[in-house]
Every structure is written in structure tokens, then in C-alpha cells.
Tab-separated table of C-alpha atoms in Angstrom:
chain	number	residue	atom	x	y	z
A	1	UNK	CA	93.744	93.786	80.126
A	2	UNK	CA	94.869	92.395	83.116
A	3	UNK	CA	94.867	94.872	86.446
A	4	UNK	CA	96.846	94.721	89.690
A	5	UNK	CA	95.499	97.482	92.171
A	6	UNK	CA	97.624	98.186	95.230
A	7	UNK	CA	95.700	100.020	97.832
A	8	UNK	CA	91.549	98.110	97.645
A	9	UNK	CA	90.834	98.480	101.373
A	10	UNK	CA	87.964	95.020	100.481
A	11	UNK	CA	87.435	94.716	104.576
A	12	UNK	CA	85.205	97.270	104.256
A	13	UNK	CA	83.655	96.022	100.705
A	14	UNK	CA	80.683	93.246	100.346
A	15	UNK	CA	81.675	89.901	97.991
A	16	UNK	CA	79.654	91.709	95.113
A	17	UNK	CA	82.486	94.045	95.081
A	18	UNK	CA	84.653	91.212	94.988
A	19	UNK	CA	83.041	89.528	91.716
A	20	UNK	CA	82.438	93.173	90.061
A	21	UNK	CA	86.382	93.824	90.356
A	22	UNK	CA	87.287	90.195	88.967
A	23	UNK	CA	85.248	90.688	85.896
A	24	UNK	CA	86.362	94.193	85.282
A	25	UNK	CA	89.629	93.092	84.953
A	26	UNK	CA	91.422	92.924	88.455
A	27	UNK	CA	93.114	89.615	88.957
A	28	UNK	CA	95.182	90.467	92.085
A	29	UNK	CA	94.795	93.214	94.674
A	30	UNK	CA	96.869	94.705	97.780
A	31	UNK	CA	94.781	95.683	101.046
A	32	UNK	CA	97.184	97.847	103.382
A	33	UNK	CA	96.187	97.813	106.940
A	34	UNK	CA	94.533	101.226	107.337
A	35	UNK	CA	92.323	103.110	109.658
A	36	UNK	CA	89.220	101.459	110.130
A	37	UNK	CA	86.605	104.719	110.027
A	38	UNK	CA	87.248	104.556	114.262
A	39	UNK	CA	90.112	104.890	115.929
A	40	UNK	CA	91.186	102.247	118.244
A	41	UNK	CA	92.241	102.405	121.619
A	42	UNK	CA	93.111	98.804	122.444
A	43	UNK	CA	96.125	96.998	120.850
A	44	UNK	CA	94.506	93.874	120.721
A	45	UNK	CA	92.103	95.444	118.129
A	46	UNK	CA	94.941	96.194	115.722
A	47	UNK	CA	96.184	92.421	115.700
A	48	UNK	CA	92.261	91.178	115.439
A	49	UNK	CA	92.307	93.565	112.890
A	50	UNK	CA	95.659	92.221	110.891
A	51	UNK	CA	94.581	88.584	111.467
A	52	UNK	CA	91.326	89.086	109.653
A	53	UNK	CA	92.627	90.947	106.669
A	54	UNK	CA	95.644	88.235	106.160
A	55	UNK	CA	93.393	85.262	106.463
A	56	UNK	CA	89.719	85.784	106.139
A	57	UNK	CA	90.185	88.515	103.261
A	58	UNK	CA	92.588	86.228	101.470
A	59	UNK	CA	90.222	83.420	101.841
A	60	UNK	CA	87.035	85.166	100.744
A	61	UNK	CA	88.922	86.939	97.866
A	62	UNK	CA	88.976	83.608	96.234
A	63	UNK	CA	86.359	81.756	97.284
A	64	UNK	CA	84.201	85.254	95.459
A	65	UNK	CA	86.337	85.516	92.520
A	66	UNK	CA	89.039	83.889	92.502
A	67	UNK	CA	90.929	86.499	93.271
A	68	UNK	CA	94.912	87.054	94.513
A	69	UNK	CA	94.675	88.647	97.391
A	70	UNK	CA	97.465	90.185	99.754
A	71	UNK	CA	98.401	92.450	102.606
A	72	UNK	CA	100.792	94.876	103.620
A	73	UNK	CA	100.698	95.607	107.973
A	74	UNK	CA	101.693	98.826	109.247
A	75	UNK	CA	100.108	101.288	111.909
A	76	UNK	CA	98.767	104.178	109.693
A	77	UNK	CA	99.150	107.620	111.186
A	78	UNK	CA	96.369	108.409	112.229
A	79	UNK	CA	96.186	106.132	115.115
A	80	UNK	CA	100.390	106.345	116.020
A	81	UNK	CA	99.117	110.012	118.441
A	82	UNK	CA	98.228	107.441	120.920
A	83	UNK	CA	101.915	106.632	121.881
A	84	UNK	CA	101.681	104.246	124.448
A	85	UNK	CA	99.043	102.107	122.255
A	86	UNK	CA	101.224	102.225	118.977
A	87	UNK	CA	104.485	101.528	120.704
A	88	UNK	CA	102.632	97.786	121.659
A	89	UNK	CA	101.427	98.001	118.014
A	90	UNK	CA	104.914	98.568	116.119
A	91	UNK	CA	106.652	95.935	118.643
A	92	UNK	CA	104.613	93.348	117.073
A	93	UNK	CA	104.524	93.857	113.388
A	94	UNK	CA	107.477	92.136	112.572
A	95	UNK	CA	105.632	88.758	113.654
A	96	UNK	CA	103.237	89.542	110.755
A	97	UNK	CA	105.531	90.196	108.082
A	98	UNK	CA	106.676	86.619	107.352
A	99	UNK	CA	103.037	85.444	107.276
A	100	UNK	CA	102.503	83.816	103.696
A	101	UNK	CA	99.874	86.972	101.907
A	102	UNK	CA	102.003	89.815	103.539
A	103	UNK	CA	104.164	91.841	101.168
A	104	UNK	CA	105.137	94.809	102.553
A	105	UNK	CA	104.572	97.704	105.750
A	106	UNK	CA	102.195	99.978	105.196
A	107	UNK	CA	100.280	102.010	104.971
A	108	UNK	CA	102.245	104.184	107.462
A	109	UNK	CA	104.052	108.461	106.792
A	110	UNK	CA	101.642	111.273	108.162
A	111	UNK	CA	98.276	112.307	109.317
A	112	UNK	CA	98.591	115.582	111.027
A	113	UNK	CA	102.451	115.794	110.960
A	114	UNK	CA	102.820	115.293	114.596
A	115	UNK	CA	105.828	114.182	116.671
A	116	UNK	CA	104.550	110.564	117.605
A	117	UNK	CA	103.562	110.166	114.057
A	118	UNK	CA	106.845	110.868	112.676
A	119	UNK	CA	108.163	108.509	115.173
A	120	UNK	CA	105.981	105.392	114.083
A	121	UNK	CA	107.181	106.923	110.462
A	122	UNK	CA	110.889	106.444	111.416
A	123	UNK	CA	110.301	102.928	113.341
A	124	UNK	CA	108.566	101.331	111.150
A	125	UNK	CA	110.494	102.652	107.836
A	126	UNK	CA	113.366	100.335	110.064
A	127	UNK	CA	111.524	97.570	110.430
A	128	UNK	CA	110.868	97.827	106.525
A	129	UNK	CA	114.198	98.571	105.613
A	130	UNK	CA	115.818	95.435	107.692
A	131	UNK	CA	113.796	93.049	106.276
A	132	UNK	CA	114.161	94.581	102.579
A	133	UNK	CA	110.137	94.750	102.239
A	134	UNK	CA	108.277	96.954	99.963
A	135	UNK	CA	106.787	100.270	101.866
A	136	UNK	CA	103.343	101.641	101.150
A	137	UNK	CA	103.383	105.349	102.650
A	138	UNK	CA	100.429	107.781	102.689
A	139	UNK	CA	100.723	111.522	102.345
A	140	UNK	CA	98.542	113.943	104.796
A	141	UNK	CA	95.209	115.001	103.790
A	142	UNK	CA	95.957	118.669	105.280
A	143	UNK	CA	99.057	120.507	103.841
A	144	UNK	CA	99.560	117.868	102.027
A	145	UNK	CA	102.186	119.026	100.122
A	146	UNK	CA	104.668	120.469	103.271
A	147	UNK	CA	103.816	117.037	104.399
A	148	UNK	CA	105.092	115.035	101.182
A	149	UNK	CA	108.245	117.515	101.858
A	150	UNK	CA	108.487	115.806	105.340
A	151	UNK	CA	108.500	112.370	103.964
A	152	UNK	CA	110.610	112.880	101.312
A	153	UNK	CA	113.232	114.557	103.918
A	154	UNK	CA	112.985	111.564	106.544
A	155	UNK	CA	113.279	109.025	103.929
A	156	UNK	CA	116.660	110.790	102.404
A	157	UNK	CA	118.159	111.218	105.917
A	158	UNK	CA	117.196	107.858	107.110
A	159	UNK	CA	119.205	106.741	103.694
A	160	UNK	CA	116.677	103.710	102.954
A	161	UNK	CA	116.230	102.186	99.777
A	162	UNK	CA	113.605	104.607	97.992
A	163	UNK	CA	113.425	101.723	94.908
A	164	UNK	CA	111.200	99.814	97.526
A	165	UNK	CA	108.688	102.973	98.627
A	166	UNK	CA	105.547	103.987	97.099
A	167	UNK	CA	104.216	107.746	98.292
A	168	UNK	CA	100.950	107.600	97.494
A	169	UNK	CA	97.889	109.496	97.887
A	170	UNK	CA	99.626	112.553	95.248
A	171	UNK	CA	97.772	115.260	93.428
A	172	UNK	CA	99.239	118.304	91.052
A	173	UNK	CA	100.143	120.137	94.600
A	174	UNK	CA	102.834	117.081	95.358
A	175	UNK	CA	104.127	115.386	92.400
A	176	UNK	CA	107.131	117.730	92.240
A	177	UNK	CA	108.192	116.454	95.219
A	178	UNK	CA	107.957	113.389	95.346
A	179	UNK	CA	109.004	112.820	91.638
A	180	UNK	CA	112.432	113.708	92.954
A	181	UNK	CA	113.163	110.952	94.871
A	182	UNK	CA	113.496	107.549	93.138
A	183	UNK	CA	110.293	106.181	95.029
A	184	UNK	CA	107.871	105.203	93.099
A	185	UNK	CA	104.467	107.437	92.709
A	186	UNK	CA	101.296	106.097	93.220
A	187	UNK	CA	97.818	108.268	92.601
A	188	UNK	CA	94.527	107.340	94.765
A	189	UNK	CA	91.395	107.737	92.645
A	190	UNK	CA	88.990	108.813	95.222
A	191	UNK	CA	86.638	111.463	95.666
A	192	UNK	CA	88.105	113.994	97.352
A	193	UNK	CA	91.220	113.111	96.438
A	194	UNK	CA	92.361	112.716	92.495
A	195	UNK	CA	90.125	111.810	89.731
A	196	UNK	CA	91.609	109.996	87.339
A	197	UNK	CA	91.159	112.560	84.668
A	198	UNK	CA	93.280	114.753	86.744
A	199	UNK	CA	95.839	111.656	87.424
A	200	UNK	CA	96.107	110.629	83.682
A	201	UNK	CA	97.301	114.647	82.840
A	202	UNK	CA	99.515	114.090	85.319
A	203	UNK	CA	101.148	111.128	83.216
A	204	UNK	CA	101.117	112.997	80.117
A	205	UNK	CA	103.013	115.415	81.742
A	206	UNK	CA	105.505	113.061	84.012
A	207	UNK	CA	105.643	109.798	81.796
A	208	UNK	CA	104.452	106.516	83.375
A	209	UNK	CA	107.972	105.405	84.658
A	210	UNK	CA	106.563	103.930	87.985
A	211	UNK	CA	103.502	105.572	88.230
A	212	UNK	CA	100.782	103.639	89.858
A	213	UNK	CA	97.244	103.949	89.867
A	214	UNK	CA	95.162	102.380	92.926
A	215	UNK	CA	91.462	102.559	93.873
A	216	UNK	CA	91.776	102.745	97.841
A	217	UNK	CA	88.143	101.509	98.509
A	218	UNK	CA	87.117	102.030	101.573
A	219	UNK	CA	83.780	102.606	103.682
A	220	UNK	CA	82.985	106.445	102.281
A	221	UNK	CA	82.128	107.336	99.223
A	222	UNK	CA	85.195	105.246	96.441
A	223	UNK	CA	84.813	102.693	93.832
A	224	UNK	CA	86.911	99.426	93.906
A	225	UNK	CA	86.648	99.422	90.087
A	226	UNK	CA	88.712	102.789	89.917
A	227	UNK	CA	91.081	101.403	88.261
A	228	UNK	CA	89.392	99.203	85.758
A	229	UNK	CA	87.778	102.853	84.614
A	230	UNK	CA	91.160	104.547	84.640
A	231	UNK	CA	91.967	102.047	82.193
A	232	UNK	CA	88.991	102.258	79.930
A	233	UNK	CA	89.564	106.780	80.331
A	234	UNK	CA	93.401	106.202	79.119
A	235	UNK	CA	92.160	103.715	76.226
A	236	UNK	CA	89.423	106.152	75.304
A	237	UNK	CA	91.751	109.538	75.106
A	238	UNK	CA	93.854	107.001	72.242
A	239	UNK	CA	96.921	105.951	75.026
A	240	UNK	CA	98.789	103.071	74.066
A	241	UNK	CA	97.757	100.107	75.280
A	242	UNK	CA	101.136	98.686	76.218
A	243	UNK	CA	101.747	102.160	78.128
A	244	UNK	CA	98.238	101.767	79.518
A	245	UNK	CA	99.070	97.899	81.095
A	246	UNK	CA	102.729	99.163	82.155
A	247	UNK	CA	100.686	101.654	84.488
A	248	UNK	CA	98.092	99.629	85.917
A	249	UNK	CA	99.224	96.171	85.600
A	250	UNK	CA	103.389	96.292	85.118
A	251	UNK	CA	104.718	98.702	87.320
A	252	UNK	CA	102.324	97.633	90.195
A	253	UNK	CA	103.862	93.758	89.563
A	254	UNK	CA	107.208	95.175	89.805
A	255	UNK	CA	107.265	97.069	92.792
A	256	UNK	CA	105.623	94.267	95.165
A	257	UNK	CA	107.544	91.498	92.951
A	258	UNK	CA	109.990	92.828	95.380
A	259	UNK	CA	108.593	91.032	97.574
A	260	UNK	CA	109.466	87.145	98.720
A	261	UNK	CA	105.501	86.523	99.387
A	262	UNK	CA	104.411	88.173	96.077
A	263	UNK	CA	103.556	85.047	93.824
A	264	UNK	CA	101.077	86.294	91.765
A	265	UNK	CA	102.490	85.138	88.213
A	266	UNK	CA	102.545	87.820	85.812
């Protein structure tokens, strides 16, 4: 069964990982520009930063295992407190987004919930919205759920199109929220986060009507074959299989299929 995963941070992964995720079943993957395990104080290393995921990642994604690989730029939350810094930052993203393995903004929303985040929030939800590009957005690890209730509320008031955003990073504590906007829901399997036991209740309980599982692996403790394992735990506990590929391989296609850059054929 054929896997799309939407959030494999593989800047921070070796080529092994690369090869173990092709033959596991991932055929295409999404790396959102995230925080790096350091936060930067230079501008210039956010745009080293976006050039090497959109070209060297593509490249070595295929040259490993012949792997689709694409990008979504944003300036993630953590890094928008340092105003002056992110205001350069967000001036220059819309440069990237026509650049051929970009398909989206992201991963941008909240942090710590602070004023300057919510402002790179609002900006770059704009920039997203003008150009009619899919959003990736990532709910706060603290209060996590009073800060889904943030997003949802900026997104409603700012009136953009929710059938292009993904909140992601949701547990039990926020899928109540954000199942009531028409954005679709997307579930990190992580430690620390949701394990995909957890996740798959979830879907039991809320359907699969775009749900989205992703792997997010990054440089602490994750698993870029998440998904792949999701997969096997939903086959295993006697899912069907067509409602099994609509979660990790259809629903993913159709949200980025929104998309001009997205040519990964289905």
C-alpha cells in the first residue's frame, strides 16, 4: 500500500532513513520548514536553510530511493518572538513559493501563544491565502488545546479558505476543536505527542474524512516509518484496507493536490 506522509522533517535524517521509508511503503513525502533543534538569530540562516531543503533534500530523496520529495516554507513559531529577524524572514517567503518542490506555507500557528507569534500567524496565513496554497499549521506543545482555540478563532475571523489548512500536531485534548472547522486534521505520531494507537481510536470515533496521519521525524527521539506502522496497526485491528489507504495515502494526495507544484501521480 502506497503511503504519502506530510510532515518527515528528512534534513535531520541519514539516507538509510531514506531507503528504509521507500521500502516500507512511502513513495512521496512533505518536509515543512521547521525549527532546526537551535534557534536562529540571523535571517540569512533561514534562507540557507530553505535553499537546502528545496534542492539538496529533493535531490538526495531520489538519488536514495527514488523518492518524491517536496517542501512547504514558512517561519514556525518558535523562532517569529524575534520580531525584527522574522519580519526579514516573512518578507521573503513569497520568492520561495513558486520554486518547482514547494507546495504550500508552513509549518507556521503557535509556540507559546505570544503576540509576535500570532502576528507571523496572521501574515503569513495572507501570504497563503493570496496565492491559494495549501497551509501546514502546528498547534502549541503547552495548553495546547486553548491554543488550537486560538487558531481556530484567527483562521474564522481572517475568513480564509479552511479546505486548504491542515492543524496538525492534535491529540484527544484538541480534536473537538478543530473538528469544527472544515480544515483538515492531521495527527503527529511522535513520542511525546500521539501514538498511533491513541490516533487510530481517535478515527474510530471521528471517521477518516480528512484525517491525516504524518511521522514528523526529526532529530529527537521519532521514527520516519510512523506511518508505514500506523498502517500495518490499522490492518492488524481488521480496518478496511480501502479506509486504511484513504487515511494515509488519499486524503494526504488530496489536500496538497491543491497544489500547482504537487505532481506526484496518484
Amino acid at each position: 500500500m502506497r503511503i504519502i506522509d506530510p510532515h518527515m522533517h528528512m534534513v535531520s535524517r541519514s539516507a538509510d532513513d531514506y531507503k528504509r521509508a521507500r521500502r516500507a511503503g512511502i513513495e512521496c513525502c512533505i518536509e515543512p520548514a521547521f525549527w532546526s533543534g537551535q534557534d536562529k538569530h540571523n535571517a540569512g540562516s533561514f534562507f540557507d536553510y530553505f535553499e537546502q531543503i528545496i534542492e539538496h533534500e529533493t535531490d538526495r530523496a531520489e538519488r536514495a530511493a527514488g523518492m518524491d520529495h517536496y517542501v512547504t516554507i514558512g517561519l514556525e513559531p518558535k523562532e517569529a518572538n524575534y520580531r525584527e529577524m522574522a519580519e526579514e524572514v516573512v518578507d521573503r517567503i513569497p520568492e520561495y513559493l513558486d520554486r518547482d518542490p514547494v507546495v504550500g506555507v508552513g509549518e507556521i500557528g503557535f509556540d507559546q501563544v505570544t503576540d509576535d507569534e500570532e502576528w507571523a500567524f496572521r501574515r503569513q496565513l495572507e501570504i497563503a491565502e493570496e496565492r491559494e496554497l495549501p497551509v501546514i499549521v502546528h498547534t502549541p506543545h503547552t495548553d495546547k488545546p486553548s491554543g488550537t482555540e486560538r487558531i481556530v478563532e484567527i483562521i474564522e475571523e481572517m475568513d480564509v479558505t479552511q479546505e486548504r489548512i491542515i492543524i496538525d500536531h492534535n491529540t484527544e485534548n484538541t480534536i473537538d476543536i478543530s473538528t469544527r472547522t472544515d480544515c483538515w486534521i492531521g495527527f503527529t505520531l511522535y513520542p511525546g505527542k500521539i501514538e498511533a494507537s491513541s490516533a487510530i481510536d481517535l478515527l474510530e470515533e471521528y471517521g477518516t474524512d480528512n484525517m491525516i496521519f504524518n511521522s514528523a521525524a526529526d532529530w529527537d527521539p521519532s521514527d520516519p516509518l510512523a506511518v508505514p506502522e500506523a498502517r500495518d496497526e490499522m490492518l492488524d485491528r481488521g480496518w478496511d484496507r480501502e479506509e486504511v489507504r484513504k487515511v494515509v495515502f488519499e486524503n494526504p494526495y488530496d489536500f496538497f493536490d491543491q497544489s500547482p507544484n504537487f505532481e506526484y501521480e496518484a
